[in-house]
């Protein structure tokens, strides 16, 4: 009886794994040690610092001047997302720069393979770091191509995408991440021609490991994981495959949520209507929920509470959405009923947004203006500026009569 051929173990070359880890370490140190300033509106890295960071990486964008935004540097945008998501770096109190986060030392002390695997899985399963949130549709065809072609390591194959050198696109972002993760190497042919650069890909050893992980964990077992724990579940499963027999992994702790203490304090929130010069300041307890805040805003601006609504906290790509079950179809939002104001870690100067009525789109800007010890028996309005506009403006009676007359004259009922 012929011996059954043993499937080789999945291995990721250590040299390839080290490259992205070195680049990420350089990214973190540059932002903190150079005190790189962030945009006041987006909290993104500025053009000059993006240009300098790009020069530190093994995979570089071919820009000659510091004229592009963070979104035009796919690797920087990816590192920015991962650093903040896992609290490896954190925004300073003023949100104008970065400081080392609570998990920086944990991440730096983790084995190279664990760090690389975390990057790989975030690229495969969490595409919020891309401007196009549906960019996963571009990743799947790549793996379908891999399964059909069965490319061999070291060989060169025609590409599937066109790279547009001056504009950020999902395709360009994905190929940049594939290169940074040392899955492929782009073989460019010739000079830039108009807005299109033809290229081919060289398959690197790590691509085989990535595809096998994707196939064994995603395709075979997709759907068994809780959505909010998907990356964590995939990480633990991947490490079990890559290092069989290992009982504990250093980075398993990075998925643990921060313990936020809800204090016995009141928070004064200045709620301003976008496009209107009117505001209300609401005082409530940290223990009050976002639903309580919603109800107070409705009362403060004399609205009818007859539409869906959402709160948006933080900046893209890590912005969080808080909503009601009726509008949480995607499962991405968190419940306003279960979220206390204190869970947002309010601090003086903090800002977030409230949208009421997805049709008429009433936008409100919310700012924390004061935090004090103590409590209130119920949320209360402590300051009011200018009358609020009517939620449903009344028709002018004369215009209404003219409209009815014109309508009747033009109406021709079919028999």
C-alpha positions as a printed Julia matrix, in Angstrom:
415×3 Matrix{Float64}:
   0.0    0.0     0.0
   1.44   3.36   -1.08
   2.22   5.81    1.68
   0.0    8.85    1.76
   1.96  12.01    1.02
   2.16  14.17    4.13
   1.0   17.74    3.74
   3.91  20.06    4.57
   3.52  22.33    7.58
   2.54  25.93    6.96
   5.58  28.14    7.43
   6.13  31.85    7.04
   9.77  32.79    6.32
  11.16  34.6     9.36
  13.1   37.04    7.2
   9.92  38.2     5.46
   8.07  38.51    8.77
  10.88  40.64   10.22
  10.67  43.23    7.44
   7.15  44.48    8.13
   7.83  44.39   11.89
  10.92  46.59   11.42
   8.95  48.99    9.24
   6.17  49.2    11.82
   8.64  49.83   14.64
  10.22  52.64   12.6
   6.72  54.05   12.02
   5.9   54.1    15.75
   9.22  55.58   16.85
   9.15  58.29   14.21
   5.69  59.54   15.2
   6.48  59.64   18.92
  10.11  60.76   18.93
   9.68  63.37   16.18
   6.43  64.55   17.79
   4.73  64.44   14.41
   1.71  66.74   14.32
  -1.67  65.4    13.28
  -4.47  67.14   11.4
  -6.94  68.95   13.65
  -9.9   67.74   11.6
  -8.96  64.13   10.78
  -6.12  63.34   13.25
  -4.21  61.98   10.24
  -0.48  62.35    9.73
   0.59  65.45    7.81
   2.01  65.5     4.29
   5.64  66.19    5.28
   5.74  63.46    7.9
   4.08  60.97    5.53
   6.76  61.75    2.97
   9.54  61.18    5.53
   7.95  58.0     6.89
   7.63  56.58    3.39
  11.41  56.79    3.0
  11.92  54.5     6.02
  10.05  51.5     4.61
  11.26  48.7     2.37
   8.16  49.18    0.2
   7.95  52.83   -0.85
   5.58  55.02   -2.83
   7.4   56.7    -5.7
   6.52  60.28   -4.82
   9.05  63.07   -5.37
   7.46  65.77   -3.22
   5.57  65.98    0.08
   2.24  66.87   -1.52
   0.08  63.83   -0.73
  -2.21  63.01    2.17
  -2.02  59.95    4.41
  -4.64  58.13    2.32
  -2.23  58.17   -0.64
   0.29  56.09    1.35
  -1.39  52.67    1.77
   1.28  51.23    4.09
   1.24  54.29    6.37
  -2.56  54.21    6.47
  -2.46  50.52    7.39
   0.14  51.04   10.14
  -1.83  54.03   11.48
  -4.96  51.89   11.71
  -3.26  48.91   13.36
  -1.35  51.08   15.84
  -4.48  52.84   17.09
  -6.81  49.86   16.91
  -4.61  47.76   19.2
  -3.48  50.7    21.38
   0.14  50.25   20.36
   0.05  54.0    19.86
  -2.61  56.37   21.18
  -3.6   59.95   20.48
  -2.43  62.48   23.03
  -5.02  64.37   25.08
  -5.27  67.17   22.51
  -5.41  64.67   19.6
  -2.55  66.55   17.93
   0.1   63.83   18.17
   0.87  60.23   19.12
   2.2   58.67   22.32
   3.14  55.09   23.11
  -0.03  53.17   23.97
  -0.84  50.7    26.7
   0.03  47.73   24.44
   3.28  49.08   22.95
   5.6   47.05   25.19
   3.41  43.95   24.86
   3.59  44.16   21.07
   7.34  44.81   20.98
   8.02  41.82   23.23
   5.84  39.44   21.2
   7.54  36.95   18.84
   8.02  38.13   15.25
   5.67  35.45   13.9
   2.81  36.6    16.13
   3.25  40.22   15.08
   3.37  39.31   11.41
   0.28  37.09   11.72
  -1.65  39.93   13.35
  -0.82  42.22   10.41
  -1.72  39.52    7.89
  -5.1   38.76    9.43
  -6.04  42.43    9.71
  -5.28  42.83    6.03
  -7.38  39.78    5.13
 -10.37  40.31    7.39
 -10.56  43.93    8.49
 -10.65  46.33    5.55
 -11.77  49.44    7.44
  -8.28  50.86    7.04
  -8.96  51.23    3.32
 -10.93  54.22    2.05
 -13.15  51.78    0.13
 -14.79  49.74    2.89
 -15.89  47.14    0.37
 -12.31  46.51   -0.73
 -12.55  42.89    0.4
 -14.18  42.28   -2.99
 -10.75  42.98   -4.5
  -8.95  40.55   -2.16
 -11.16  37.56   -2.85
 -10.56  37.58   -6.63
  -6.83  37.57   -5.9
  -7.14  34.39   -3.87
  -9.49  32.92   -6.47
  -6.79  33.63   -9.05
  -4.26  31.91   -6.79
  -6.43  28.82   -6.46
  -6.98  28.62  -10.22
  -3.42  29.42  -11.29
  -1.61  27.59   -8.47
   1.44  29.86   -8.87
   4.84  28.63   -7.82
   7.19  30.56   -5.57
   9.72  32.61   -7.53
   7.76  32.64  -10.78
   6.37  35.78  -12.4
   2.74  36.08  -13.53
   0.66  38.77  -15.29
  -1.18  41.05  -12.9
  -4.93  41.52  -12.65
  -5.02  45.23  -11.84
  -3.83  48.5   -13.29
  -1.93  50.74  -10.9
  -2.79  54.42  -11.1
   0.3   56.26   -9.86
  -1.26  59.55   -8.79
  -4.57  58.54   -7.24
  -5.36  56.29   -4.3
  -7.46  53.28   -5.26
  -8.5   50.04   -3.61
  -6.47  48.05   -6.12
  -3.34  50.08   -5.49
  -3.84  49.84   -1.75
  -4.21  46.08   -1.85
  -1.14  45.51   -4.0
   0.84  47.79   -1.67
  -0.18  45.69    1.33
   0.6   42.46   -0.53
   4.1   43.82   -1.14
   4.61  45.1     2.41
   3.52  41.73    3.79
   6.09  40.12    1.49
   3.47  38.03   -0.3
   4.32  39.31   -3.77
   6.82  41.57   -5.49
   5.67  43.91   -8.24
   7.68  43.71  -11.46
   7.02  46.99  -13.24
   7.59  47.11  -16.99
   8.72  50.3   -18.65
   8.09  53.91  -17.75
   4.84  55.41  -16.53
   2.53  55.81  -19.48
  -0.17  58.46  -19.06
  -2.16  57.25  -16.03
  -1.44  53.53  -16.3
   1.54  51.38  -15.37
   1.51  47.75  -16.54
   3.11  45.25  -14.16
   3.54  41.6   -13.27
   3.83  39.88   -9.9
   6.54  37.64   -8.55
   5.2   35.12   -6.05
   7.09  35.1    -2.73
   7.17  32.17   -0.24
   4.86  33.79    2.32
   2.01  33.88   -0.22
   1.67  30.11   -0.1
   1.38  30.19    3.69
  -1.12  33.07    3.58
  -3.3   31.27    1.05
  -3.3   28.04    3.03
  -4.27  29.91    6.2
  -7.01  31.73    4.29
  -8.28  28.45    2.84
  -8.16  26.38    6.03
  -9.5   29.0     8.41
 -11.71  31.3     6.34
 -13.21  29.06    3.66
 -13.62  25.92    5.76
 -14.8   27.55    8.97
 -16.31  30.89    7.97
 -19.42  31.74    9.93
 -18.54  30.03   13.21
 -16.97  33.13   14.72
 -18.68  35.98   16.48
 -18.33  39.08   14.31
 -16.81  41.24   17.02
 -14.25  38.54   17.84
 -13.4   37.5    14.29
  -9.8   38.73   14.18
  -9.08  37.36   17.65
 -10.54  33.97   16.74
  -8.66  33.84   13.46
  -5.43  34.85   15.19
  -5.63  32.06   17.76
  -6.59  29.51   15.09
  -3.78  30.68   12.78
  -1.17  30.46   15.53
  -2.37  26.94   16.38
  -1.69  26.03   12.73
   1.66  27.85   12.51
   2.95  26.72   15.92
   1.14  23.48   16.81
   1.44  22.51   20.45
   1.93  26.06   21.71
  -0.51  26.67   24.56
  -0.26  30.42   25.01
   0.47  33.34   22.72
   1.76  36.71   23.87
  -0.52  38.76   21.62
  -3.69  37.04   22.78
  -3.73  39.75   25.48
  -3.85  42.53   22.89
  -7.49  41.71   22.14
  -8.59  42.28   25.73
 -10.71  45.46   26.02
  -9.53  48.22   28.3
 -11.17  48.32   31.7
 -13.0   51.65   31.74
 -14.15  52.87   35.13
 -17.38  54.83   35.04
 -16.95  57.56   37.62
 -19.52  59.34   39.8
 -19.24  62.51   37.78
 -21.44  64.8    35.74
 -20.6   65.76   32.17
 -21.74  68.99   30.51
 -22.28  68.48   26.78
 -22.67  71.43   24.42
 -24.94  70.21   21.61
 -24.89  72.48   18.53
 -27.0   72.14   15.4
 -24.92  72.0    12.26
 -25.72  74.89    9.87
 -27.68  76.78   12.59
 -26.51  79.2    15.27
 -28.22  77.49   18.18
 -27.07  75.15   20.91
 -28.12  73.54   24.18
 -25.85  72.46   27.03
 -26.99  69.24   28.68
 -25.74  68.01   32.06
 -25.9   64.28   32.68
 -24.13  61.55   34.63
 -21.39  59.36   33.22
 -23.67  56.44   34.05
 -26.46  57.73   31.81
 -26.73  55.98   28.46
 -26.44  57.36   24.95
 -30.15  56.65   24.66
 -30.68  59.09   27.54
 -28.61  61.64   25.65
 -30.68  61.08   22.5
 -33.91  61.7    24.43
 -32.51  64.89   25.96
 -31.46  66.22   22.55
 -34.97  65.54   21.25
 -36.45  67.43   24.19
 -33.93  70.27   24.03
 -34.6   71.02   20.36
 -38.34  70.22   20.49
 -38.17  67.34   18.01
 -40.72  64.52   17.78
 -38.4   61.5    18.22
 -39.99  59.9    15.16
 -36.92  58.73   13.21
 -33.83  56.57   13.57
 -30.56  58.05   14.75
 -26.87  57.29   15.34
 -23.91  58.64   17.31
 -20.44  58.73   15.7
 -17.45  58.79   18.03
 -13.83  59.14   16.94
 -12.32  59.72   13.53
 -12.0   57.5    10.49
 -10.87  54.81   10.01
 -11.49  53.93   13.68
 -14.76  55.79   14.11
 -17.35  53.89   16.17
 -21.09  53.97   15.53
 -23.73  53.7    18.26
 -27.3   53.08   17.21
 -30.64  51.39   17.91
 -31.39  47.78   16.9
 -33.65  48.92   14.04
 -30.7   50.43   12.15
 -27.99  47.95   13.17
 -28.46  45.57   10.24
 -24.75  45.33    9.45
 -23.89  44.4    13.03
 -21.09  46.99   13.05
 -22.79  49.44   15.4
 -23.0   49.21   19.18
 -26.22  49.68   21.14
 -27.11  53.09   22.54
 -29.06  51.32   25.27
 -26.03  49.37   26.51
 -23.47  52.16   26.18
 -23.02  54.51   29.11
 -21.61  57.97   28.41
 -18.66  57.05   30.63
 -17.73  54.22   28.25
 -16.66  56.87   25.76
 -13.99  58.03   28.24
 -15.22  61.64   28.11
 -12.65  64.38   28.62
 -12.9   68.14   28.33
 -12.74  69.18   24.68
 -13.78  65.78   23.34
 -16.13  65.96   20.33
 -18.52  63.53   18.68
 -21.53  63.67   16.36
 -25.23  62.82   16.44
 -27.35  62.25   13.31
 -31.13  62.22   13.58
 -33.44  61.28   10.69
 -31.48  59.66    7.87
 -33.77  61.35    5.34
 -33.72  65.0     6.42
 -30.31  64.52    8.07
 -30.32  66.69   11.16
 -26.67  66.82   12.25
 -25.58  67.83   15.75
 -22.04  68.46   17.0
 -21.45  67.46   20.63
 -18.58  68.8    22.74
 -17.62  67.99   26.33
 -17.28  71.39   28.02
 -17.12  70.44   31.7
 -16.64  67.41   33.95
 -17.34  67.64   37.69
 -17.68  65.33   40.67
 -21.19  64.53   41.84
 -24.42  63.54   40.12
 -27.8   64.81   38.94
 -31.13  63.08   39.57
 -31.83  63.17   35.83
 -30.31  64.82   32.74
 -31.05  68.54   32.61
 -30.59  71.48   30.21
 -28.31  74.06   31.87
 -27.8   76.52   29.01
 -29.65  77.49   25.85
 -28.57  79.66   22.92
 -31.05  80.92   20.31
 -34.32  79.26   19.24
 -34.11  75.97   17.37
 -35.47  75.63   13.83
 -38.73  73.74   13.4
 -38.34  70.06   12.64
 -41.2   70.31   10.13
 -41.51  73.92    8.89
 -45.11  75.12    8.34
 -46.2   75.95    4.8
 -46.98  79.6     4.1
 -50.8   79.7     3.89
 -50.96  82.05    0.87
 -48.37  79.98   -1.01
 -50.26  76.83   -0.05
 -53.53  78.18   -1.56
 -51.78  79.25   -4.79
 -50.13  75.85   -5.05
 -53.52  74.1    -4.67
 -55.12  76.29   -7.37
 -52.29  75.69   -9.85
 -52.37  72.01   -9.12
 -56.15  71.82   -9.75
 -55.88  73.72  -13.07
 -53.15  71.44  -14.38
 -54.77  68.23  -13.22
 -56.46  66.22  -15.98
 -58.13  63.12  -14.61
 -58.21  60.21  -17.0
 -61.57  58.57  -17.45
